[in-house]
CSV table of C-alpha atoms and ligand atoms in Angstrom, one decimal:
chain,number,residue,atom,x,y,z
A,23,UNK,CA,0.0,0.0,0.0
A,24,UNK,CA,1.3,3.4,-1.2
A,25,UNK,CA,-0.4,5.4,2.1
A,26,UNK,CA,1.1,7.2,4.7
A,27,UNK,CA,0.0,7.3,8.1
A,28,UNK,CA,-2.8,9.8,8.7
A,29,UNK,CA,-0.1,11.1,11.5
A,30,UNK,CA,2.5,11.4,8.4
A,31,UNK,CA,2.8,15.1,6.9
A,32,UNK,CA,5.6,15.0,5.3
A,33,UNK,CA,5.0,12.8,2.2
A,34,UNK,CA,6.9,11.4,-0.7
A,35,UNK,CA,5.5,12.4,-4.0
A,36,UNK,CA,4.2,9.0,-5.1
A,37,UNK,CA,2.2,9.6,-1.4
A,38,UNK,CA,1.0,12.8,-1.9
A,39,UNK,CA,-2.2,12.3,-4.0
A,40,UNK,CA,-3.8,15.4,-6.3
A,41,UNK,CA,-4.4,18.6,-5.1
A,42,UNK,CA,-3.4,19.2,-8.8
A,43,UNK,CA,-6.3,22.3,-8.7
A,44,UNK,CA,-5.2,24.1,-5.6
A,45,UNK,CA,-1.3,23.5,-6.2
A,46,UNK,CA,-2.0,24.9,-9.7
A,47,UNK,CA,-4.0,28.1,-7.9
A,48,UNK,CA,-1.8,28.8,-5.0
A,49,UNK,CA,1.5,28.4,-7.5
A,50,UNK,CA,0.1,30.9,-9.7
A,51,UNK,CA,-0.1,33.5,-6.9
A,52,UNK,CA,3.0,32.7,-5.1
A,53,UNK,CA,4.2,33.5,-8.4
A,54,UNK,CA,3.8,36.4,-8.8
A,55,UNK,CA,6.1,37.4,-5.9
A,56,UNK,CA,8.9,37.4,-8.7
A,57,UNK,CA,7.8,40.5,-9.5
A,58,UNK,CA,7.8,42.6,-6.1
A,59,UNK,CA,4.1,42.1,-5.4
A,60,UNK,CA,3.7,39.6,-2.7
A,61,UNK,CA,0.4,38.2,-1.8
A,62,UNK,CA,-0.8,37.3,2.0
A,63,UNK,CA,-2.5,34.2,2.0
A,64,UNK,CA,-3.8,32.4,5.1
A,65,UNK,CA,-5.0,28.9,4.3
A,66,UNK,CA,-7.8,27.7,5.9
A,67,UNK,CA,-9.6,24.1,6.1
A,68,UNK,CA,-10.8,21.1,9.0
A,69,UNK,CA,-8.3,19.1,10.9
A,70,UNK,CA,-6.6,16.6,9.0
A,71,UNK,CA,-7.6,17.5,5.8
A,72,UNK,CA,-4.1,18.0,4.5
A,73,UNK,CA,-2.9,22.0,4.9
A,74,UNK,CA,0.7,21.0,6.2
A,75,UNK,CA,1.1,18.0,3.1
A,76,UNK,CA,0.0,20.7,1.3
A,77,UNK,CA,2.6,23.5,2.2
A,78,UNK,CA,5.1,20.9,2.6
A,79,UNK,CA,4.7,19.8,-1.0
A,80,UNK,CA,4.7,23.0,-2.0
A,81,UNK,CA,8.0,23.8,-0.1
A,82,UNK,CA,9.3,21.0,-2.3
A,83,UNK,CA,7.8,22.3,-5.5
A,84,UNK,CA,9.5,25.9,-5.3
A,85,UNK,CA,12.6,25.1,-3.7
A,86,UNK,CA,15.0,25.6,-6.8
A,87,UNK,CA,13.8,28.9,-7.4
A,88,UNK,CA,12.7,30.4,-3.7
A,89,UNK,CA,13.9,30.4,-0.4
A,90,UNK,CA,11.1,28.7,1.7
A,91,UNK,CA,11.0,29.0,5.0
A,92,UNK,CA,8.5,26.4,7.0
A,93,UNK,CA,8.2,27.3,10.4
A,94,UNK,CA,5.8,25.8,12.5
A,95,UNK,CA,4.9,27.5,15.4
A,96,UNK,CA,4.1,24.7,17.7
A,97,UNK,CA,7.5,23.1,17.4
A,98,UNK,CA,8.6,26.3,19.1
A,99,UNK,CA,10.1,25.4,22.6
A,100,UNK,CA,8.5,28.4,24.0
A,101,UNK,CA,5.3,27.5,23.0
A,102,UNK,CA,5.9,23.5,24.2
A,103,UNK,CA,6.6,24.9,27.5
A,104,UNK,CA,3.8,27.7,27.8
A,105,UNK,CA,5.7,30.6,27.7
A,106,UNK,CA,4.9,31.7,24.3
A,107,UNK,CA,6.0,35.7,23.9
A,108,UNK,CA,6.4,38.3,20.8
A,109,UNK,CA,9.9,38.0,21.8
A,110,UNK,CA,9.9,33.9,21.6
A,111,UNK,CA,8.3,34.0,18.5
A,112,UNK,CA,11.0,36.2,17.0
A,113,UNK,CA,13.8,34.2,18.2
A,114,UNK,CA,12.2,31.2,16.6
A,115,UNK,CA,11.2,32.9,13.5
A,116,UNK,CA,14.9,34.1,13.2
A,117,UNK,CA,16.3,30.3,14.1
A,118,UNK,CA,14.0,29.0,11.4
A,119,UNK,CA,15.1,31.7,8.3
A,120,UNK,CA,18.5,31.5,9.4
A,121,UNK,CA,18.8,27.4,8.8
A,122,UNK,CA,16.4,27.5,6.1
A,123,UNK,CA,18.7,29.5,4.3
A,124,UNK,CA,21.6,27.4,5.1
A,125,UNK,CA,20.0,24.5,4.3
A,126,UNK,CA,19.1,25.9,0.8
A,127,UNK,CA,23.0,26.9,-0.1
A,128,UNK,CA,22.9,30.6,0.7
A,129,UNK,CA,25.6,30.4,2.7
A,130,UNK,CA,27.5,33.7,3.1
A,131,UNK,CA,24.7,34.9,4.9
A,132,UNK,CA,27.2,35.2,8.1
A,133,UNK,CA,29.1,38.2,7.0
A,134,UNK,CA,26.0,40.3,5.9
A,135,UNK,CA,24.5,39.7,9.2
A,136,UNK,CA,27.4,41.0,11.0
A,137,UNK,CA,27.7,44.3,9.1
A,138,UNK,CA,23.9,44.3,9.9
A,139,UNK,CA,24.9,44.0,13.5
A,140,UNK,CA,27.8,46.3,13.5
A,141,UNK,CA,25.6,49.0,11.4
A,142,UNK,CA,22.9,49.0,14.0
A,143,UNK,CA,24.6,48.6,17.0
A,144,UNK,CA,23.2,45.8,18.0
A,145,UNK,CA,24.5,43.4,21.0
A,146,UNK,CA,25.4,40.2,20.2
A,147,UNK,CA,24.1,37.2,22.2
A,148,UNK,CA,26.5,34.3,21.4
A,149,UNK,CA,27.8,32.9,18.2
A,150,UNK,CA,26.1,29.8,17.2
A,151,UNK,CA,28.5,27.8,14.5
A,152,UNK,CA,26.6,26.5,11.9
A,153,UNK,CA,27.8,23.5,10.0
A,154,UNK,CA,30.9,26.0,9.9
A,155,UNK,CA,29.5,29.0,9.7
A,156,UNK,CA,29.1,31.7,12.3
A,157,UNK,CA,25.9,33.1,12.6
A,158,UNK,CA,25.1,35.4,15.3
A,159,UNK,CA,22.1,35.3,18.0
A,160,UNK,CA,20.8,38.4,18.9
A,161,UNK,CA,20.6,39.3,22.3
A,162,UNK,CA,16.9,40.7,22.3
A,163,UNK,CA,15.6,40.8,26.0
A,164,UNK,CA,15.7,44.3,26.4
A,165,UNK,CA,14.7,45.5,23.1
A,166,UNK,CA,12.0,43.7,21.7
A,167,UNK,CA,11.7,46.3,18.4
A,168,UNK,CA,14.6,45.8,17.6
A,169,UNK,CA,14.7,41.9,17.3
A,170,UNK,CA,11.6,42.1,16.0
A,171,UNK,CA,12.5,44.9,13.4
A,172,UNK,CA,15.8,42.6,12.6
A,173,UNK,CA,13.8,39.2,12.2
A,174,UNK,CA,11.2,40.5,10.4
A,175,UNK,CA,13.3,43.0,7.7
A,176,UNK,CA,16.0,39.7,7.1
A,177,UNK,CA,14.0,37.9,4.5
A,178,UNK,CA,14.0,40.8,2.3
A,179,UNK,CA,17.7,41.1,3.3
A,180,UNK,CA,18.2,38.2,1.7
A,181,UNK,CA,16.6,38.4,-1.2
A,182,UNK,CA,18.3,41.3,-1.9
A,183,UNK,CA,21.7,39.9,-1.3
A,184,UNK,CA,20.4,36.6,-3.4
A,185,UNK,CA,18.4,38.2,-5.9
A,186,UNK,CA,20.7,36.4,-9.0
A,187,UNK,CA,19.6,33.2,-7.2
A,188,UNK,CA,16.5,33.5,-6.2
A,189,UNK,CA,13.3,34.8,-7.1
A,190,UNK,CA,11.7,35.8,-4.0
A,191,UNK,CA,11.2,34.7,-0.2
A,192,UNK,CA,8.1,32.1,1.1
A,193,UNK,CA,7.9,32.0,4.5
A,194,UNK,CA,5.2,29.6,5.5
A,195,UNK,CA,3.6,29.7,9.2
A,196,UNK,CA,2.0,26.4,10.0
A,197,UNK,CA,-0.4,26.6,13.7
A,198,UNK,CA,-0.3,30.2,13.6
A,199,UNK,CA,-3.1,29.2,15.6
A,200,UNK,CA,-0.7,29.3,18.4
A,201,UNK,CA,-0.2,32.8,18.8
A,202,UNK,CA,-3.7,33.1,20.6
A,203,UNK,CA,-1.5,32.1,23.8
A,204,UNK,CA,0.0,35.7,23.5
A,205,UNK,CA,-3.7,36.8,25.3
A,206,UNK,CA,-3.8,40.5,25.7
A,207,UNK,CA,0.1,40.9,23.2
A,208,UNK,CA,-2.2,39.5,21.0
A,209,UNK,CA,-3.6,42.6,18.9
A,210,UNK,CA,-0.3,44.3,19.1
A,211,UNK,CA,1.9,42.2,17.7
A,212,UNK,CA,-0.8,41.3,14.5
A,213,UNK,CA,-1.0,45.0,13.8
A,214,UNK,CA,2.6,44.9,13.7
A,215,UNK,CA,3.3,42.1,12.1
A,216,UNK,CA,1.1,43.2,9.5
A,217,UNK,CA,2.7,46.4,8.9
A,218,UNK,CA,5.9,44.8,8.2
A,219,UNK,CA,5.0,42.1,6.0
A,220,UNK,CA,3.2,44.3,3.5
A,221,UNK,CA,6.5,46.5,3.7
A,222,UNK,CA,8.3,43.5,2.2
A,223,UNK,CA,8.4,43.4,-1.2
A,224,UNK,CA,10.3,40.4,-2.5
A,225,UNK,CA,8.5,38.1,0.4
A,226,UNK,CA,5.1,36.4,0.8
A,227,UNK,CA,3.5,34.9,3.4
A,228,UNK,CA,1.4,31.7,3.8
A,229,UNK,CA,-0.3,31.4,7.1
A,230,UNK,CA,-2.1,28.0,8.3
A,231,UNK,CA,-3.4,26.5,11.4
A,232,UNK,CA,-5.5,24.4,12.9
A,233,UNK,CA,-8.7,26.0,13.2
A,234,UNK,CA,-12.4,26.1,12.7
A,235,UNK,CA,-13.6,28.0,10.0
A,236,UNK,CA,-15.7,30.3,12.2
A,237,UNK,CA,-12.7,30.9,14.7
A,238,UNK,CA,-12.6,34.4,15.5
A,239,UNK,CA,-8.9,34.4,14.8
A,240,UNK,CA,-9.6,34.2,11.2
A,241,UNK,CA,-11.8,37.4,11.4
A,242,UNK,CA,-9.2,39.2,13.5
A,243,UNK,CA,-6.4,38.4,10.6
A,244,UNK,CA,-8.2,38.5,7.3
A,245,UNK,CA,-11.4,39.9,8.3
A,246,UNK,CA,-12.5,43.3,6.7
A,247,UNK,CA,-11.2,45.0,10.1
A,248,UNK,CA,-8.9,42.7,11.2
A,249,UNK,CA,-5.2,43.5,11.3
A,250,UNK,CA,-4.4,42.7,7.3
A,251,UNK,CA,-7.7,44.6,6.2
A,252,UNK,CA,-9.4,42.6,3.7
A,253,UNK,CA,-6.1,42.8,1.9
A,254,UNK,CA,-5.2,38.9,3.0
A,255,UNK,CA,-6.6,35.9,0.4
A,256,UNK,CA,-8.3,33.2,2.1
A,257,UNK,CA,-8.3,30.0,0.5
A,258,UNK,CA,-9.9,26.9,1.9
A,259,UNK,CA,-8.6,23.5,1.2
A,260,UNK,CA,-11.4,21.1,1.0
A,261,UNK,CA,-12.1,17.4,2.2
A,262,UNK,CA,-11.3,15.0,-1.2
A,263,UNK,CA,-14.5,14.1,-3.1
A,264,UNK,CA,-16.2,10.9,-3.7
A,265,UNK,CA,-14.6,10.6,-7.0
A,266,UNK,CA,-11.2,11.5,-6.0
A,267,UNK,CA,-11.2,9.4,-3.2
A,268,UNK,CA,-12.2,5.8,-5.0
A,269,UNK,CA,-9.6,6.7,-7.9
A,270,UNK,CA,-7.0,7.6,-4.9
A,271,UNK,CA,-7.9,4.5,-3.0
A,272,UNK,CA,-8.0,2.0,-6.6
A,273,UNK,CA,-4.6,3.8,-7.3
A,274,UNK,CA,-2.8,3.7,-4.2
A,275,UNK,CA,-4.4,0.5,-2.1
A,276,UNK,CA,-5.5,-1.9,-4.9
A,277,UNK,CA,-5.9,-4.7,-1.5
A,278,UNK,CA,-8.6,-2.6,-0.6
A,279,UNK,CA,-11.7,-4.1,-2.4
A,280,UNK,CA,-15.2,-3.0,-1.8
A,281,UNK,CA,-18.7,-3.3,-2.9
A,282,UNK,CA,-20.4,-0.1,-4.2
A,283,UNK,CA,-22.5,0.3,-1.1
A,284,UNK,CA,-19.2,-0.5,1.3
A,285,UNK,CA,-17.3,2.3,-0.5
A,286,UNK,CA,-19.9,4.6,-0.2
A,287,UNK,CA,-20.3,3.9,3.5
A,288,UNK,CA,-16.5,4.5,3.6
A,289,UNK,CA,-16.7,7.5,2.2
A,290,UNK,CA,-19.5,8.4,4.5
A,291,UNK,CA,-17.5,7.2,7.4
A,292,UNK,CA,-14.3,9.1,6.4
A,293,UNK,CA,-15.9,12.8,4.9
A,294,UNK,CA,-13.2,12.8,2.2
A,295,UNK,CA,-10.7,13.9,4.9
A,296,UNK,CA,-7.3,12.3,4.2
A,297,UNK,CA,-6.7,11.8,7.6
A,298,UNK,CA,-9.2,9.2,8.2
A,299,UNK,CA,-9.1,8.1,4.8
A,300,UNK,CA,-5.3,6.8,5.2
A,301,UNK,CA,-5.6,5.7,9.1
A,302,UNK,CA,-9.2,3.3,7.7
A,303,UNK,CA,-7.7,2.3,4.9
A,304,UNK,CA,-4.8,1.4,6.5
A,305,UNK,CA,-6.9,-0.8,9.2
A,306,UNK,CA,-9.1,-2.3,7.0
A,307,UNK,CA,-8.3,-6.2,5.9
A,308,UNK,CA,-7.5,-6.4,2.7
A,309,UNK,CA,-7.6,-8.7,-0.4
A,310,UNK,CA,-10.9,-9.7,0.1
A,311,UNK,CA,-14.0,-8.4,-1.0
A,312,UNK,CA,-15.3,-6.0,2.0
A,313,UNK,CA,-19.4,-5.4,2.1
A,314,UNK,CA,-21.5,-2.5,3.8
A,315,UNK,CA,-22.1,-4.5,7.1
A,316,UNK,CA,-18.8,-5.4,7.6
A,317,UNK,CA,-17.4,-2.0,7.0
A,318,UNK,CA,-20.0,-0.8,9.4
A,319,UNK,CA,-18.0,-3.2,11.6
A,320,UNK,CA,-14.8,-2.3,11.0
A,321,UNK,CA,-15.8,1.4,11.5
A,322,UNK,CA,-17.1,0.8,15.0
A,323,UNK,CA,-14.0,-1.2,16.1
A,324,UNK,CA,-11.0,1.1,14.4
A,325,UNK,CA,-13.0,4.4,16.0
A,326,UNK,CA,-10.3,4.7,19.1
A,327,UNK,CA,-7.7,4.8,16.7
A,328,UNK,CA,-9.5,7.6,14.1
A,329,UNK,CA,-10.1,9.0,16.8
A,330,UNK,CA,-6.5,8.9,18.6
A,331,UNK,CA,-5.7,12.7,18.4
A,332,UNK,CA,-9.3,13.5,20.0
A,333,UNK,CA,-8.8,10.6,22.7
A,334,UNK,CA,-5.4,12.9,23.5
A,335,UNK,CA,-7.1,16.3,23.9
A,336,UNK,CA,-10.2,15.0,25.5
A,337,UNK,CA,-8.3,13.2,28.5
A,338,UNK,CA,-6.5,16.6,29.3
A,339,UNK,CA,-10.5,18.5,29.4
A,340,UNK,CA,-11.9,19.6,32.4
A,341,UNK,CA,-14.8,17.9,33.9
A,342,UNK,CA,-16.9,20.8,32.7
A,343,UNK,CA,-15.6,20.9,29.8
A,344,UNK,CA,-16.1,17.3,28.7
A,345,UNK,CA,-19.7,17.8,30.0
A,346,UNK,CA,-20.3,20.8,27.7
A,347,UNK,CA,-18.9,18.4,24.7
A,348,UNK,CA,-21.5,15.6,26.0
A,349,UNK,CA,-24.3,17.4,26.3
A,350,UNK,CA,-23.7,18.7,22.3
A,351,UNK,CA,-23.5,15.1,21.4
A,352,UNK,CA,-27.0,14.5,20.0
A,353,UNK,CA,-27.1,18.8,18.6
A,354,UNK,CA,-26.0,22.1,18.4
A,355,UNK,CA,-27.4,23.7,21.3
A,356,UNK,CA,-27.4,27.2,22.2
A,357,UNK,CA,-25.6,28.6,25.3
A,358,UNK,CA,-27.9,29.0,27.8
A,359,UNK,CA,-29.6,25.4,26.8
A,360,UNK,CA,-26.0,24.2,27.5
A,361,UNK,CA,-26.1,26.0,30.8
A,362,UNK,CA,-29.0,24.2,31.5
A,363,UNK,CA,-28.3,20.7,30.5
A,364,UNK,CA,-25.3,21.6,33.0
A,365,UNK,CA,-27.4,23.3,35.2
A,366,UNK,CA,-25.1,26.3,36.0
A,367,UNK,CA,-25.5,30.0,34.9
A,368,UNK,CA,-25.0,30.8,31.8
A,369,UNK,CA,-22.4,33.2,32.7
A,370,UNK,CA,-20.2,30.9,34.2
A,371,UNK,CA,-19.5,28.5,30.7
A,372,UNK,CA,-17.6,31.5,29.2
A,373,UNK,CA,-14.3,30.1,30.1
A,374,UNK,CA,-14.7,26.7,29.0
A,375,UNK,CA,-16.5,27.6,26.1
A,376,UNK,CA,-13.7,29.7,24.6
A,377,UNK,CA,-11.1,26.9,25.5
A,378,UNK,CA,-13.0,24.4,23.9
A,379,UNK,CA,-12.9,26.5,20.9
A,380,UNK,CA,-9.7,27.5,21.0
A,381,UNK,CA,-9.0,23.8,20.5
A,382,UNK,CA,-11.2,23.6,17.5
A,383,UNK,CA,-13.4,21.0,19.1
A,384,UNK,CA,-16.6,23.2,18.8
A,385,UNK,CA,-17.6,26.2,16.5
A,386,UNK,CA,-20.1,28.6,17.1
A,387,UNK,CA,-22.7,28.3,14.1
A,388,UNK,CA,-25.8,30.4,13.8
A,389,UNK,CA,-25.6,31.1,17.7
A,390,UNK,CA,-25.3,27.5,18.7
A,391,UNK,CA,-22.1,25.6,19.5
A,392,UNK,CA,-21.1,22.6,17.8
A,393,UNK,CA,-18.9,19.5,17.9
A,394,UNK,CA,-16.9,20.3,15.1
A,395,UNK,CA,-15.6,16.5,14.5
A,396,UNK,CA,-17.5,13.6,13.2
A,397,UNK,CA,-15.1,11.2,14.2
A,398,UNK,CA,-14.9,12.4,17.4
A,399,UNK,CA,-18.4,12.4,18.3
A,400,UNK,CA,-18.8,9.1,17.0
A,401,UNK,CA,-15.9,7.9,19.2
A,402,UNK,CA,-18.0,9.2,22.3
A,403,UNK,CA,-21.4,8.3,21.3
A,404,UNK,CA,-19.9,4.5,20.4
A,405,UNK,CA,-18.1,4.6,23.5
A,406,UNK,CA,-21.4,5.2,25.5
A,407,UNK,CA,-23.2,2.5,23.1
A,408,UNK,CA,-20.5,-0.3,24.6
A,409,UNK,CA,-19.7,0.6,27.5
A,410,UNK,CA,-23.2,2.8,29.1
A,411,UNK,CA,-20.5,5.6,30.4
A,412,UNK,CA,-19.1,8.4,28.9
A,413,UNK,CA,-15.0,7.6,29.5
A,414,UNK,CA,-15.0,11.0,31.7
A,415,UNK,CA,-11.7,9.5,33.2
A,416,UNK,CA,-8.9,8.1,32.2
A,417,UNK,CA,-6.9,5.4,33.5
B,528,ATP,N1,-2.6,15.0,-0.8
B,528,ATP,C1,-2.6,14.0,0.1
B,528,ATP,N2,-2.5,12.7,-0.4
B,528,ATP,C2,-2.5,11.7,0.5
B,528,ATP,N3,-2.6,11.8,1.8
B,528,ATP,C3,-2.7,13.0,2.3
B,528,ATP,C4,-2.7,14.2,1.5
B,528,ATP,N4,-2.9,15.3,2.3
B,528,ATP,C5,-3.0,14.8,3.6
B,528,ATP,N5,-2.9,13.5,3.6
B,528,ATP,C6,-3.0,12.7,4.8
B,528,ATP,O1,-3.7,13.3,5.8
B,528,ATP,C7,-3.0,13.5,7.0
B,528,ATP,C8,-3.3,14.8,7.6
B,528,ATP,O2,-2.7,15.8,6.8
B,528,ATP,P1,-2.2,17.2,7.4
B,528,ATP,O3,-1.4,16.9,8.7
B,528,ATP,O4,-1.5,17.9,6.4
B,528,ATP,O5,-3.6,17.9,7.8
B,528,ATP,P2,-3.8,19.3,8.4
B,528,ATP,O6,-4.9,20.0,7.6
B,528,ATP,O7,-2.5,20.0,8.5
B,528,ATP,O8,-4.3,18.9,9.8
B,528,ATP,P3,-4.2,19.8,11.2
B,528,ATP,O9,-5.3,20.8,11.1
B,528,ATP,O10,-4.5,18.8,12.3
B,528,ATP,O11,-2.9,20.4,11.3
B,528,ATP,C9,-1.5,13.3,6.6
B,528,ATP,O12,-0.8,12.7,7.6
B,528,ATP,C10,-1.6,12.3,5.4
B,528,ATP,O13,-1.6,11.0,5.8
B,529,MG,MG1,-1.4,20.8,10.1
């Protein structure tokens, strides 16, 4: 079988199935960079349903001709340990250009820096040697414009001291999502991160994250008064469609054999997210001819391990919390019929309302908060089916 894990996101090619439209669409406008005007993008779409394979590929696909930086802001140690800053983010944001550039051959980039240093006066933390090359860190505690000014103006740097070699800057930022942890720094530092990456002309951005459509971190960057006016594309990857996902599962796991209406539950079962489609597919028996009852089956028995990543976050809820997800099981309910399923003031649900949102669990849609995953409310509901408890605690 030619699938990767559904935990796998950086694919081979032969792995990496279509997307032939939206690579097309987004390669067109990335494009266009090469001739100083840079687009904003921020790429929405549901968990799992392939936004970091996506940027990843496309890493891979303009990597001759670009510098592309990846940086995803979760692998940030800051962020791992809660302590998430402006500051942090800079440092990582400069630790990710700075081996991204090495890593792509631009490798004088050591003596440009320093006159940058030297020229601005600016203190110099340690010297970090780089596969042989010295690269500064800036020492940034007590100026934060500065480093931020430096880290933000040294991809157009770059391009200008590249520009024979390359034809422009990506910097992708995967779980921007993340930066909600900066609470109250949050406004700031969009406004100002906004106002330096429309100064930059050779460099465009691709943001991405996991979050729900309706998240209001979505409005606050791209909406018509959010920090990057109107003036950011959105584009939404969607789940694959029934046709794409029969010719990607006859192409890529030929074991796999179903009847029509097995394949059809499959697709039901799955939503066309690639996730789920590789992590079933995977756990399905193969070379043999599978029917609707058995898939029905299968689908019941694999759920705690589509449903791994939920299992994860759900265990770490608070009790509240978890009830406010059970009592949404059967339908969007409104908040004060959640306060009274709960029976507690309405008031008092703000908190764990906007964490569970903040983890893209539930949306708000047309006033009422839903569950935002199938697979995860059908892990609960089977989970009460079998076992007449909700698994509230873990062992
Ligand atoms: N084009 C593709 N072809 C085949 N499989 C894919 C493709 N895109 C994604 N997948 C599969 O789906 C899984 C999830 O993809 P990915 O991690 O990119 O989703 P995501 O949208 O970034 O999710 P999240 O919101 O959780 O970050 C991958 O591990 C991979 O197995
Ligand atoms: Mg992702």
């Amino acid at each position: 079988m030619d699938i990767a894990w559904g935990t796998d996101n950086n694919l081979y090619d032969d792995q990496f199935y279509n997307r032939e439209e939206e690579i097309g669409f987004l390669k067109s406008i990335l494009n266009t960079s090469q001739f100083g005007s840079t687009p904003t993008i921020l790429l929405t779409g549901i968990r799992g349903v392939g936004k970091t394979a996506l940027l990843k590929k496309l890493q891979r696909e303009f990597i001759d001709d670009y510098l592309v930086i990846y940086a995803d802001f979760s692998q940030s140690y800051a962020y791992q340990t809660d302590k998430l800053s402006p500051n942090a983010i800079m440092e990582f944001l400069y630790d990710r250009i700075i081996k991204s550039a090495h890593e792509q051959g631009l490798k004088t980039l050591g003596k440009k820096l320093e006159k940058y240093f030297k020229t601005n006066d600016f203190h110099i933390k340690e010297i970090l040697n780089f596969q042989g090359i010295s690269i500064p860190i800036p020492k940034s505690e007590e100026n934060y414009h500065k480093l931020a000014d430096f880290v933000m103006d040294l991809p157009q740097m770059i391009y200008d001291e590249y520009s024979e070699e390359i034809k422009g800057v990506f910097i992708f930022i995967d779980e921007f999502q993340t930066i909600k942890d900066l609470d109250n720094e949050l406004n700031g530092f969009l406004w100002y991160f906004r106002s330096k990456v429309q100064e930059q002309k050779n460099v465009a951005y691709m943001f991405s994250g996991s979050m729900s459509l309706t998240d209001s971190l979505i409005q606050d960057i791209a909406g018509k008064k959010g920090a990057f006016g109107g003036r950011m594309l959105t584009y939404e990857l969607k789940p694959f469609s029934k046709e794409i996902t029969k010719n990607y599962l006859d192409e890529k796991a030929a074991n796999l054999k179903f009847s029509d209406d097995a394949f059809e539950r499959f697709y039901t079962c799955t939503k066309g997210i690639p996730t789920y489609i590789n992590l079933f597919a995977k756990l399905l028996p193969q070379n043999h001819l599978i029917n609707e009852e058995e898939l029905k089956e299968e689908f019941k028995k694999d759920l705690p391990f589509l449903a791994i990543h939920f299992i994860n976050i759900w265990s770490k809820l608070t009790f509240k919390e978890q009830k406010i997800i059970i009592s949404l099981l059967d339908k969007p309910l409104k908040r004060v019929e959640i306060a009274r399923e709960l029976n507690v003031t309405s008031g008092s649900l703000s908190n764990s309302l906007n964490s569970l949102q903040n983890k893209a669990l539930i949306q708000l849609n047309d006033s009422k908060y839903e569950i935002i995953d199938y697979i995860f409310r059908a892990w609960l509901k089977n989970e009460y089916a079998s076992k007449g408890v909700y698994p509230f605690r873990s062992i």
